[in-house]
JSON list of C-alpha atoms in Angstrom, two decimals:
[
{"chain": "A", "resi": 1, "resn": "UNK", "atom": "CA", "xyz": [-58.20, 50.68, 69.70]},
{"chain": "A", "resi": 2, "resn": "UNK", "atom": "CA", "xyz": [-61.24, 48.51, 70.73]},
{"chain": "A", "resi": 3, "resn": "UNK", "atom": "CA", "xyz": [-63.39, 47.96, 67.39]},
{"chain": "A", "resi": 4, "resn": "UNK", "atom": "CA", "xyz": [-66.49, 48.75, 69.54]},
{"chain": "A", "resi": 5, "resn": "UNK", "atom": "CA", "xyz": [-66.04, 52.46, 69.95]},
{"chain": "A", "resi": 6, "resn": "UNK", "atom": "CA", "xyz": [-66.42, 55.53, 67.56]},
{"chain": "A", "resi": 7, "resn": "UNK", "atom": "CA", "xyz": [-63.36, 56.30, 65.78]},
{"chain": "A", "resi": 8, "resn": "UNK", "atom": "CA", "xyz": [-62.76, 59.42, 63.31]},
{"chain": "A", "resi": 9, "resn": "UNK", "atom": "CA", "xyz": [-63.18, 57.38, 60.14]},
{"chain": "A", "resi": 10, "resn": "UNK", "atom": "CA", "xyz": [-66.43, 57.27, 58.38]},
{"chain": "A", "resi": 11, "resn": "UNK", "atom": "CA", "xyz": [-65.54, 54.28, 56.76]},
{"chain": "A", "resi": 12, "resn": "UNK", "atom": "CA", "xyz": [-64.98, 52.20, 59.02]},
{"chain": "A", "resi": 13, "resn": "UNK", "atom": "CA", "xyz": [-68.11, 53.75, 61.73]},
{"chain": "A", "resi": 14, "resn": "UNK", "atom": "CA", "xyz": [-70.09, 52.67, 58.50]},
{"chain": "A", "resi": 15, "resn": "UNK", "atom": "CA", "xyz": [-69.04, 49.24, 58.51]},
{"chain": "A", "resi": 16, "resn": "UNK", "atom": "CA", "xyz": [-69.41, 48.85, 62.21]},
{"chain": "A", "resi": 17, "resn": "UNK", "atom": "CA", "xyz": [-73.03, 50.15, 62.23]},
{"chain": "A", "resi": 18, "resn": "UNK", "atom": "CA", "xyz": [-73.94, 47.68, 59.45]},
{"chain": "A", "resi": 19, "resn": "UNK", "atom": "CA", "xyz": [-72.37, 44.91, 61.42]},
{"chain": "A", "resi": 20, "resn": "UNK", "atom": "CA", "xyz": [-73.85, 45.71, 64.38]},
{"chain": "A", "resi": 21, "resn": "UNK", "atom": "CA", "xyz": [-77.54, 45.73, 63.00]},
{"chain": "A", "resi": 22, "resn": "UNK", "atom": "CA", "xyz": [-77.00, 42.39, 61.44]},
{"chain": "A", "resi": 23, "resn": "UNK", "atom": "CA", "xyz": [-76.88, 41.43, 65.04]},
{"chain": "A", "resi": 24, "resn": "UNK", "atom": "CA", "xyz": [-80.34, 43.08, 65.34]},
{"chain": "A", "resi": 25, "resn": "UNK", "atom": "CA", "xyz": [-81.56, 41.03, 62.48]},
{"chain": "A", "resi": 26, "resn": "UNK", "atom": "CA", "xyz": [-84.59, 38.54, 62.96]},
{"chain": "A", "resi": 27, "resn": "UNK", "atom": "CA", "xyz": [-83.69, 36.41, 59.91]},
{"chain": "A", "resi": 28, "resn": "UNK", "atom": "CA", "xyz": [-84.02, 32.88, 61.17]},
{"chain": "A", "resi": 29, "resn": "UNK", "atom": "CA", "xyz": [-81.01, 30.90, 61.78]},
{"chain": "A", "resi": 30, "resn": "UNK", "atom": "CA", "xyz": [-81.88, 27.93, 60.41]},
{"chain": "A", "resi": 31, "resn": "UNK", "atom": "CA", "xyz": [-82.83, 28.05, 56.36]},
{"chain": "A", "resi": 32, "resn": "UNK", "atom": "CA", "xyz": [-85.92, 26.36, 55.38]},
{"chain": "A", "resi": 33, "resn": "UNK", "atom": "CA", "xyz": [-85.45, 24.24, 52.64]},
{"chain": "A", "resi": 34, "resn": "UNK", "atom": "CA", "xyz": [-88.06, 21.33, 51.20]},
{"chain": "A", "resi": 35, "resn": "UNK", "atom": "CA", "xyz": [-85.53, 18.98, 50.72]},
{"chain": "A", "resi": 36, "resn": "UNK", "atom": "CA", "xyz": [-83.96, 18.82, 54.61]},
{"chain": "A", "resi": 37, "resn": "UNK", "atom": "CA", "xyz": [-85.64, 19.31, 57.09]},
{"chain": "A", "resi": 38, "resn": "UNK", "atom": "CA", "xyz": [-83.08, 18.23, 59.66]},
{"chain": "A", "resi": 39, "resn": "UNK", "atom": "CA", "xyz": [-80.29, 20.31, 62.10]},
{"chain": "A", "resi": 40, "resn": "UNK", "atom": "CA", "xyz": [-77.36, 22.72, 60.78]},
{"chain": "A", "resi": 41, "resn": "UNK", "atom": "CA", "xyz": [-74.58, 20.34, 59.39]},
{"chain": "A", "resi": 42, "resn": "UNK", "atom": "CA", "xyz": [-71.80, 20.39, 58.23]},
{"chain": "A", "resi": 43, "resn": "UNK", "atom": "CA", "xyz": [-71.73, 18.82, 54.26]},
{"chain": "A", "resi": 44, "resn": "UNK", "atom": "CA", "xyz": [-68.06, 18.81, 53.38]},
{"chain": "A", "resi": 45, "resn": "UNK", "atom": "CA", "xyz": [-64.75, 19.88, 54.72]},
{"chain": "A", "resi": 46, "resn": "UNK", "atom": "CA", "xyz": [-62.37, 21.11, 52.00]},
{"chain": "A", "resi": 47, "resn": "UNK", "atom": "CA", "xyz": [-58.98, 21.83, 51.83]},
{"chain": "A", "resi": 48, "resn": "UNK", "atom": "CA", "xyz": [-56.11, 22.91, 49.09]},
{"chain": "A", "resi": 49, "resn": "UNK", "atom": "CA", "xyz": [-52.24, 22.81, 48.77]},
{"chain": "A", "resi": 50, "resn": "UNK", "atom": "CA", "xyz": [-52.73, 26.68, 47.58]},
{"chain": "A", "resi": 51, "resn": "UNK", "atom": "CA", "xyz": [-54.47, 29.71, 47.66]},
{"chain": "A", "resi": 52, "resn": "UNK", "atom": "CA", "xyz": [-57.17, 31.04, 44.55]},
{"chain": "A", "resi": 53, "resn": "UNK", "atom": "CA", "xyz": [-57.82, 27.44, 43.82]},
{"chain": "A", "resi": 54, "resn": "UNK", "atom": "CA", "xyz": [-60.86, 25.13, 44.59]},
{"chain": "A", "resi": 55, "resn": "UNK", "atom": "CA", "xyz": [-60.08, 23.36, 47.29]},
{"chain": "A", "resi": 56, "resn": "UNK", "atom": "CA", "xyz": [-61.30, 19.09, 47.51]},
{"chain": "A", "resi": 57, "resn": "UNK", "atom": "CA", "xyz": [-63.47, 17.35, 50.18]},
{"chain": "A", "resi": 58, "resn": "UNK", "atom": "CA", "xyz": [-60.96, 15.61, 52.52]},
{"chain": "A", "resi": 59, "resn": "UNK", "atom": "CA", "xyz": [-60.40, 12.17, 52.90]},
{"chain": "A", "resi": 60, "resn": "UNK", "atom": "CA", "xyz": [-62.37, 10.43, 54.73]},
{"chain": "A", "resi": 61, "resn": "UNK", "atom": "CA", "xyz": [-64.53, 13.41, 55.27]},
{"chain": "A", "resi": 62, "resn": "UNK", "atom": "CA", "xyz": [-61.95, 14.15, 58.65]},
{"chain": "A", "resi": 63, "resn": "UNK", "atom": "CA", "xyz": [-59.64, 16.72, 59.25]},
{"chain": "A", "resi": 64, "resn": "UNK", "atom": "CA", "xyz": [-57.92, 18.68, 62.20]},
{"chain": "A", "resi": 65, "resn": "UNK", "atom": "CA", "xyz": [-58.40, 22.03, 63.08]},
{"chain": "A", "resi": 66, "resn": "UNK", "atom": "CA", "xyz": [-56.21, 24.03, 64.94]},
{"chain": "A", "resi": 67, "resn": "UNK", "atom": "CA", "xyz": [-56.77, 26.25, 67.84]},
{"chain": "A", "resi": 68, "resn": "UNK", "atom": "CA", "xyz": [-55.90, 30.36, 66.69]},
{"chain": "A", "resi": 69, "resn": "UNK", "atom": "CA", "xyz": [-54.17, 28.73, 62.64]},
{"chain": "A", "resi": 70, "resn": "UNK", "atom": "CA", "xyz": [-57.24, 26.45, 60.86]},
{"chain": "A", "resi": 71, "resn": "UNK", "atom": "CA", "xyz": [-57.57, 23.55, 59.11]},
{"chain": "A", "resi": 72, "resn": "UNK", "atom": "CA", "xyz": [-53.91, 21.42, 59.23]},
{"chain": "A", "resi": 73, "resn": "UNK", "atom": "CA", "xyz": [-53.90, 20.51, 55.57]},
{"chain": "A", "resi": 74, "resn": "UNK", "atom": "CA", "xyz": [-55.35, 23.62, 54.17]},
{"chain": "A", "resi": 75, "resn": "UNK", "atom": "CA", "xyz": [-53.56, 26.69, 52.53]},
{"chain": "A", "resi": 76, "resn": "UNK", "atom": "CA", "xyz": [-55.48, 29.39, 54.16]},
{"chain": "A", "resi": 77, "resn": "UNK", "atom": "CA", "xyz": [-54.49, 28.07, 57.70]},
{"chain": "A", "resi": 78, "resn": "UNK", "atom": "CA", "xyz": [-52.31, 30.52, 59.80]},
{"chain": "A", "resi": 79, "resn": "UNK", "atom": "CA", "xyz": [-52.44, 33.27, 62.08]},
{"chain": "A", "resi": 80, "resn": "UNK", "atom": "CA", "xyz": [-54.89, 35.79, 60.77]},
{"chain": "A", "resi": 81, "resn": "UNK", "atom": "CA", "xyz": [-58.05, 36.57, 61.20]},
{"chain": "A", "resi": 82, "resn": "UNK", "atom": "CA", "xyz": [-59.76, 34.58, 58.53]},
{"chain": "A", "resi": 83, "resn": "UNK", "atom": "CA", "xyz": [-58.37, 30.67, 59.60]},
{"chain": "A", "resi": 84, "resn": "UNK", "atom": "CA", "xyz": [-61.51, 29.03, 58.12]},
{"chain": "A", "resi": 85, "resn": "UNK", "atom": "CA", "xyz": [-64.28, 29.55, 55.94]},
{"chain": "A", "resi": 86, "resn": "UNK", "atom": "CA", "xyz": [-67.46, 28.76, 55.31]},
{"chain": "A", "resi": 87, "resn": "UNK", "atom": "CA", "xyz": [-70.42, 28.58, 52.65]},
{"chain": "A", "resi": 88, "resn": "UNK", "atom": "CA", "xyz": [-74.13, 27.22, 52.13]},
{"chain": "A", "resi": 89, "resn": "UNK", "atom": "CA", "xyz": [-75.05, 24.18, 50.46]},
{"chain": "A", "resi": 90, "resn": "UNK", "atom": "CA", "xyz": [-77.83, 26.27, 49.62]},
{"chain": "A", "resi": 91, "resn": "UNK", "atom": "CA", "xyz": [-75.80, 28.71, 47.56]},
{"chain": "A", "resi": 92, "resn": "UNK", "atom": "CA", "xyz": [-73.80, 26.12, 45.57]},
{"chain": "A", "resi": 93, "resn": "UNK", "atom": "CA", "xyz": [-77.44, 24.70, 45.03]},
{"chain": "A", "resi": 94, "resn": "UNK", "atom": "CA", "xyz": [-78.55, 28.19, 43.49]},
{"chain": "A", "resi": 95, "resn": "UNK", "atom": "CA", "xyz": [-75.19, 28.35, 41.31]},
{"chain": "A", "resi": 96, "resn": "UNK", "atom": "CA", "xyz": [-76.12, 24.69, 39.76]},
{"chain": "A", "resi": 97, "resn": "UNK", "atom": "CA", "xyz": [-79.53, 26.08, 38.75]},
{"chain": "A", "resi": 98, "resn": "UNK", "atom": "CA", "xyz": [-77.79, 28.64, 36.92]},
{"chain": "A", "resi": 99, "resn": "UNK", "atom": "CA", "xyz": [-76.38, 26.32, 34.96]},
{"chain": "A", "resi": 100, "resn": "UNK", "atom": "CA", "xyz": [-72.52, 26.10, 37.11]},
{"chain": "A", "resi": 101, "resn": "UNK", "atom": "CA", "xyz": [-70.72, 23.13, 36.89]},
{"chain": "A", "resi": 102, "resn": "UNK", "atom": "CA", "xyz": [-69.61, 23.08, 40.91]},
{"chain": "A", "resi": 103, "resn": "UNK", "atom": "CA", "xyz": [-69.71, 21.24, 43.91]},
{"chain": "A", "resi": 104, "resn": "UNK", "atom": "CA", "xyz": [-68.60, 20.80, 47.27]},
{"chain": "A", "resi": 105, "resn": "UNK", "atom": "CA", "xyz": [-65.51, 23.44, 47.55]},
{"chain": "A", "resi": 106, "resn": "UNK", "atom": "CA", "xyz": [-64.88, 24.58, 44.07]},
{"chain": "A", "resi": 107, "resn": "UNK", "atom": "CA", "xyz": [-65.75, 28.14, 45.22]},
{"chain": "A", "resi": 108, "resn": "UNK", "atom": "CA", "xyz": [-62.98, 27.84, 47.99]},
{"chain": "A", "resi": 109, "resn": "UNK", "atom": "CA", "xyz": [-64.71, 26.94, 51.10]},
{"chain": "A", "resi": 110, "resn": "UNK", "atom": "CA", "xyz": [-63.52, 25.02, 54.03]},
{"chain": "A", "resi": 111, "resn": "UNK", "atom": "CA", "xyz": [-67.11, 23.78, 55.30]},
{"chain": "A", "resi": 112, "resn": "UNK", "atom": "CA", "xyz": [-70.07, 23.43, 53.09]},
{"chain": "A", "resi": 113, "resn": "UNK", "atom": "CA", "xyz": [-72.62, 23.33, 55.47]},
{"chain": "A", "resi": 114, "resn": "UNK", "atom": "CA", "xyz": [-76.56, 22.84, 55.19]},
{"chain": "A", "resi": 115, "resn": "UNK", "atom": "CA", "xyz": [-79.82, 24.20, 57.46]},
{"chain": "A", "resi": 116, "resn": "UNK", "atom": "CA", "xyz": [-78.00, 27.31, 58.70]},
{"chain": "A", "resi": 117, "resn": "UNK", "atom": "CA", "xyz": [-78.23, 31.00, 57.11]},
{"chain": "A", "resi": 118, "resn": "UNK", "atom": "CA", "xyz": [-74.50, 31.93, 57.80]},
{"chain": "A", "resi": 119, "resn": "UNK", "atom": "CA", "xyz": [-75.48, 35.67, 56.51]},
{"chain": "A", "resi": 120, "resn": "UNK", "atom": "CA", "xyz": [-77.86, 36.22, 59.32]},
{"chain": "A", "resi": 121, "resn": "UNK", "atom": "CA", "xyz": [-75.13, 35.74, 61.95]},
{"chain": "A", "resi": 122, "resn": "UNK", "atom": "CA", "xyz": [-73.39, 38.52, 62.89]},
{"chain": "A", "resi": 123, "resn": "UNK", "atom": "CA", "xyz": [-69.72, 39.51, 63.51]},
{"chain": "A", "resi": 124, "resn": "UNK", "atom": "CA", "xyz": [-69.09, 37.75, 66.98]},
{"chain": "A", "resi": 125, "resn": "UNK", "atom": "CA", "xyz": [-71.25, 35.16, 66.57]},
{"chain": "A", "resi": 126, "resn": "UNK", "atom": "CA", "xyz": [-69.31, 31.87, 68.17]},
{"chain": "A", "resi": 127, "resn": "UNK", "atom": "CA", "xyz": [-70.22, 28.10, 66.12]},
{"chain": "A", "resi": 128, "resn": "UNK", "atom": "CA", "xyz": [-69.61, 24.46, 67.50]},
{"chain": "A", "resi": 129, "resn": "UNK", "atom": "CA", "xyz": [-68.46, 22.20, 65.06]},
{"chain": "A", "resi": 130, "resn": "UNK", "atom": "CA", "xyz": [-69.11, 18.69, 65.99]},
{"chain": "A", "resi": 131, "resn": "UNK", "atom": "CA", "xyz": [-68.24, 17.66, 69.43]},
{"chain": "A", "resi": 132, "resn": "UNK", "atom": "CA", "xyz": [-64.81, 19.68, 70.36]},
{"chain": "A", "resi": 133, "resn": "UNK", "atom": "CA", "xyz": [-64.59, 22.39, 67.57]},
{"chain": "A", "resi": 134, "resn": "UNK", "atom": "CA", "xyz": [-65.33, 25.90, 68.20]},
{"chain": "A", "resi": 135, "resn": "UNK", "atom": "CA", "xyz": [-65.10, 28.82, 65.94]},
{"chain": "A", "resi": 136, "resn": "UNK", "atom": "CA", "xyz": [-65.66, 32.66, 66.01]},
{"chain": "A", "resi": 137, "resn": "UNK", "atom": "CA", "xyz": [-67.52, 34.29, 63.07]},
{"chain": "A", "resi": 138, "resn": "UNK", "atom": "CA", "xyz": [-64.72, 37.02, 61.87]},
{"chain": "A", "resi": 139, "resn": "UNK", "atom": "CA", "xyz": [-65.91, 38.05, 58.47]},
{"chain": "A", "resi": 140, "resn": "UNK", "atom": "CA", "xyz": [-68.90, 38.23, 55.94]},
{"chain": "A", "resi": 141, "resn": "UNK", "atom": "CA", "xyz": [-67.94, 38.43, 52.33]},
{"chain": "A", "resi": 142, "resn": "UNK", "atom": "CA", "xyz": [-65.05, 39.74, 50.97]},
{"chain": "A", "resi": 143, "resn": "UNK", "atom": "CA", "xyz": [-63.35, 41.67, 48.65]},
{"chain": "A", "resi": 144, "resn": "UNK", "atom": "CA", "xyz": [-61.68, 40.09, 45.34]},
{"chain": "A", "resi": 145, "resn": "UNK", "atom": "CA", "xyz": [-59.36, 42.46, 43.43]},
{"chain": "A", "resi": 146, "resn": "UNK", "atom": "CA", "xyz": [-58.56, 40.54, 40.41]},
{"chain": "A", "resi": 147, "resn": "UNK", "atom": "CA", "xyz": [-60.67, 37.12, 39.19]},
{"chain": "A", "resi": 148, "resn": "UNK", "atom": "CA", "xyz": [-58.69, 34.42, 40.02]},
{"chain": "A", "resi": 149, "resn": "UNK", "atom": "CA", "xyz": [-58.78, 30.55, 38.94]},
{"chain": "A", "resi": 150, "resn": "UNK", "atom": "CA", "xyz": [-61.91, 29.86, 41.00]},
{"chain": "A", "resi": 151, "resn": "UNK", "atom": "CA", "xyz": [-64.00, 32.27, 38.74]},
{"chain": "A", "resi": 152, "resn": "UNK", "atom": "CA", "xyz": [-62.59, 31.33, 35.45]},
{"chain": "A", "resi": 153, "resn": "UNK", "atom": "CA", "xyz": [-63.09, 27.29, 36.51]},
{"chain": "A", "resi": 154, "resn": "UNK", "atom": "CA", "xyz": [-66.73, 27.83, 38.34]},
{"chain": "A", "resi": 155, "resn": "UNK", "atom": "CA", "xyz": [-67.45, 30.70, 35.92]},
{"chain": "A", "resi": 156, "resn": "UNK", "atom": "CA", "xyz": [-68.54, 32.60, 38.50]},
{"chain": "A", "resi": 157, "resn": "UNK", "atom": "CA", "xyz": [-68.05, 33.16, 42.07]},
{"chain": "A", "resi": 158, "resn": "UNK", "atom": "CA", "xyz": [-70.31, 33.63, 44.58]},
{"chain": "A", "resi": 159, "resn": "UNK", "atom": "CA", "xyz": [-67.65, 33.56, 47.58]},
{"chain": "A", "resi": 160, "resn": "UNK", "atom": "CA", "xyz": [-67.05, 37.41, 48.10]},
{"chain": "A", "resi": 161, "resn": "UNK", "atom": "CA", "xyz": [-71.27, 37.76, 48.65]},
{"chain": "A", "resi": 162, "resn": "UNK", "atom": "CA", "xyz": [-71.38, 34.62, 50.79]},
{"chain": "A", "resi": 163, "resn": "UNK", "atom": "CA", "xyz": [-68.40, 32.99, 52.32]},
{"chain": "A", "resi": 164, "resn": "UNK", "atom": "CA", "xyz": [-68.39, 33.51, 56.03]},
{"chain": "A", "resi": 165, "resn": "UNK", "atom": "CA", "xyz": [-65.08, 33.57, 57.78]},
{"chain": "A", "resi": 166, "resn": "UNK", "atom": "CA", "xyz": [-63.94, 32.67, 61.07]},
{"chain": "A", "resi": 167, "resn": "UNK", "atom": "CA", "xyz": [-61.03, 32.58, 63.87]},
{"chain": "A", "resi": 168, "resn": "UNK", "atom": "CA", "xyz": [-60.79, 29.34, 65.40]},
{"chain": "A", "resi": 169, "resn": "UNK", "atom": "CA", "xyz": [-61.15, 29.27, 69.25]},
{"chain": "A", "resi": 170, "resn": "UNK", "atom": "CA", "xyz": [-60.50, 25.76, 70.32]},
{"chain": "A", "resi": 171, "resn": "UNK", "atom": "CA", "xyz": [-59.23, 23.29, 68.17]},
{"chain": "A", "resi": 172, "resn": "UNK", "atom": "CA", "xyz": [-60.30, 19.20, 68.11]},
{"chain": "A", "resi": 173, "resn": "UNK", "atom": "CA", "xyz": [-61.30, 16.97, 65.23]},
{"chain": "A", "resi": 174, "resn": "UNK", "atom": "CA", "xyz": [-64.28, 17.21, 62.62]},
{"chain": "A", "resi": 175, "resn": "UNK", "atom": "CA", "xyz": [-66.55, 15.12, 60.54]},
{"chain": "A", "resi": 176, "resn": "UNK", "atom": "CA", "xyz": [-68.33, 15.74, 57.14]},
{"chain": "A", "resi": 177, "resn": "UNK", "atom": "CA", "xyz": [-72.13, 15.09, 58.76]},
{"chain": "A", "resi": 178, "resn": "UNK", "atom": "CA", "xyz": [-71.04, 16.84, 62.11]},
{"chain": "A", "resi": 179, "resn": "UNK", "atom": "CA", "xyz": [-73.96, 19.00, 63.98]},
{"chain": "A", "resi": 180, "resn": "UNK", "atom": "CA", "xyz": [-73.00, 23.21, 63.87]},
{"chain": "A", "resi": 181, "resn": "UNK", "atom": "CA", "xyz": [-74.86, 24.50, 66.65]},
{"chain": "A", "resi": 182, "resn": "UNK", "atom": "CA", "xyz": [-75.17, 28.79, 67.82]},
{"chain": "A", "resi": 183, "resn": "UNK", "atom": "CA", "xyz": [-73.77, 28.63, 70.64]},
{"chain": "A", "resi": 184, "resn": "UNK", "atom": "CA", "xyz": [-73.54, 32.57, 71.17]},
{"chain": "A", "resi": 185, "resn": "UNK", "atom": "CA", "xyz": [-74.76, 34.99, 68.81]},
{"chain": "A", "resi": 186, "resn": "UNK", "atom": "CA", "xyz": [-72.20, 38.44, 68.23]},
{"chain": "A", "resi": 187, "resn": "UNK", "atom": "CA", "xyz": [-73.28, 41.74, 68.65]},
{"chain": "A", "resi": 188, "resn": "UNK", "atom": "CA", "xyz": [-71.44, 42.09, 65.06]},
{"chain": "A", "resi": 189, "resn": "UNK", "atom": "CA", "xyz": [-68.18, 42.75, 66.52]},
{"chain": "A", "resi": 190, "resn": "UNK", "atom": "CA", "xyz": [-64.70, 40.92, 66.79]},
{"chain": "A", "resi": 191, "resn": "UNK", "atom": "CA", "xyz": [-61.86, 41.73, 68.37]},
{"chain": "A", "resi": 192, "resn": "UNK", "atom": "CA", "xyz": [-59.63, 39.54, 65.82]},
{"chain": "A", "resi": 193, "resn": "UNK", "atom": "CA", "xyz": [-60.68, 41.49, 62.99]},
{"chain": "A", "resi": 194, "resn": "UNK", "atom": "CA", "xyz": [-58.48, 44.32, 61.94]},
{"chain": "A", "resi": 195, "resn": "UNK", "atom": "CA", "xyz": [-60.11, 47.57, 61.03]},
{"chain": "A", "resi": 196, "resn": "UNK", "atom": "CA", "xyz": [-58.36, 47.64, 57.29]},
{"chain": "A", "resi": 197, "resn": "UNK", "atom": "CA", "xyz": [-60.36, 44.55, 56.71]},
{"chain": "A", "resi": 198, "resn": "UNK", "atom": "CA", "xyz": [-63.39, 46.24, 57.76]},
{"chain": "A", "resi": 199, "resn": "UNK", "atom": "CA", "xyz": [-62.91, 49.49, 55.79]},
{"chain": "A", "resi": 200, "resn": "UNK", "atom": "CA", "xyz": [-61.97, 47.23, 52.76]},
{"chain": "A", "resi": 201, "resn": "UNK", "atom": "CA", "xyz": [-65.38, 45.49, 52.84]},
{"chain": "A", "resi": 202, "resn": "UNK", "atom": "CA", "xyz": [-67.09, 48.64, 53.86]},
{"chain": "A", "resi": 203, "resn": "UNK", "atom": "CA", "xyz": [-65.47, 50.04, 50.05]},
{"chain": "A", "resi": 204, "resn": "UNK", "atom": "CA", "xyz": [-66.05, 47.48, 48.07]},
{"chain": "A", "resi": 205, "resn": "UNK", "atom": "CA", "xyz": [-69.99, 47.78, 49.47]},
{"chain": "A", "resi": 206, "resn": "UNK", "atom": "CA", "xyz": [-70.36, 51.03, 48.50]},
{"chain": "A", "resi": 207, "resn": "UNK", "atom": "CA", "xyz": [-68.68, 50.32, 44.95]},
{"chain": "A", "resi": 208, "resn": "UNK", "atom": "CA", "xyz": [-71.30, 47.89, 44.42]},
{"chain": "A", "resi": 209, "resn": "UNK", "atom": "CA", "xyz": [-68.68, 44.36, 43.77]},
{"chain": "A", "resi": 210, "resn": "UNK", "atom": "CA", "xyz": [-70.05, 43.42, 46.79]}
]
């Protein structure tokens, strides 16, 4: 069933209204921020042998990703609708004033990236990644049912409220310091999302744990 038309569930028309006025939004792309002033970047590229861990900047600051499966050395990689992930310097920035010990993937990331507000982009919305990488915005939050080793290492996690997922489109090599650019903004739908995942964060909103 195509994701952009009414169905009978009020759940999930609930979720797809919300996604699709994020797409109406006019927060600005690009997050000001006194101490860069320059383009969306991507910080670090993080990966992990296994799932509900932090994951650790890559060697070299290089990876592969993989058209329609993710990052090659990275636990989360297959065929599903949430291949990579991202999160915001920004928010790892407000964690450390909090007093957190983290850093660069401890909250499970793939890219930290900088100069972009990944919560203003809707469902849809496609990113380049350096010169060759594209990727499809899939996801916005998400929904944790038990606290696993992140949150007891980090002592908190701000993941489920922030991480951004995505489905990769084309595949190619990236760079810690590569450019992220919009290159089409979604009209907060996408087709490689399945409508449990939807209703799921649609719940968990309207429980309040997210």
């Amino acid at each position: 069933m195509p994701q952009d038309h009414p169905t009978d569930n009020p759940i999930l028309n609930a979720a797809k209204r919300e996604l699709a006025e994020r797409a109406k939004a006019t927060a600005p792309l690009c997050m000001a921020n006194d101490a860069y002033n320059g383009p969306a970047r991507i910080v670090s590229i993080n990966t992990s042998a296994h799932k509900g861990t932090r994951k650790s900047p890559v060697a070299d600051g290089h990876d592969t990703v993989i058209e329609q499966f993710g990052l090659a050395t990275d636990a989360h990689a297959g065929h599903w609708h949430r291949q990579v992930s991202f999160l915001a310097a920004e928010s790892i920035q407000t964690a450390q004033a909090r007093g957190l010990d983290v850093h660069e993937g401890d909250f499970g990331e793939n890219f930290t990236t900088r100069g972009i507000n990944l919560l203003s982009l809707p469902l849809g919305t496609q990113l380049k990644l350096g010169s060759e990488v594209l990727v499809e915005i899939s996801q916005i939050g998400k929904a944790c049912h038990t606290r696993c080793a992140i949150y007891y290492l980090a002592g908190d996690c701000i993941f489920p409220h922030e991480g951004v997922f995505g489905v990769v489109l084309k595949g190619g090599e990236v760079y810690a310091g590569d450019d992220i650019q919009v290159i089409k903004l979604g009209d907060g739908t996408c087709s490689f999302t399945p409508a449990e995942a939807l209703e799921e964060i649609e719940r968990a909103r309207q429980k309040g744990t997210l």
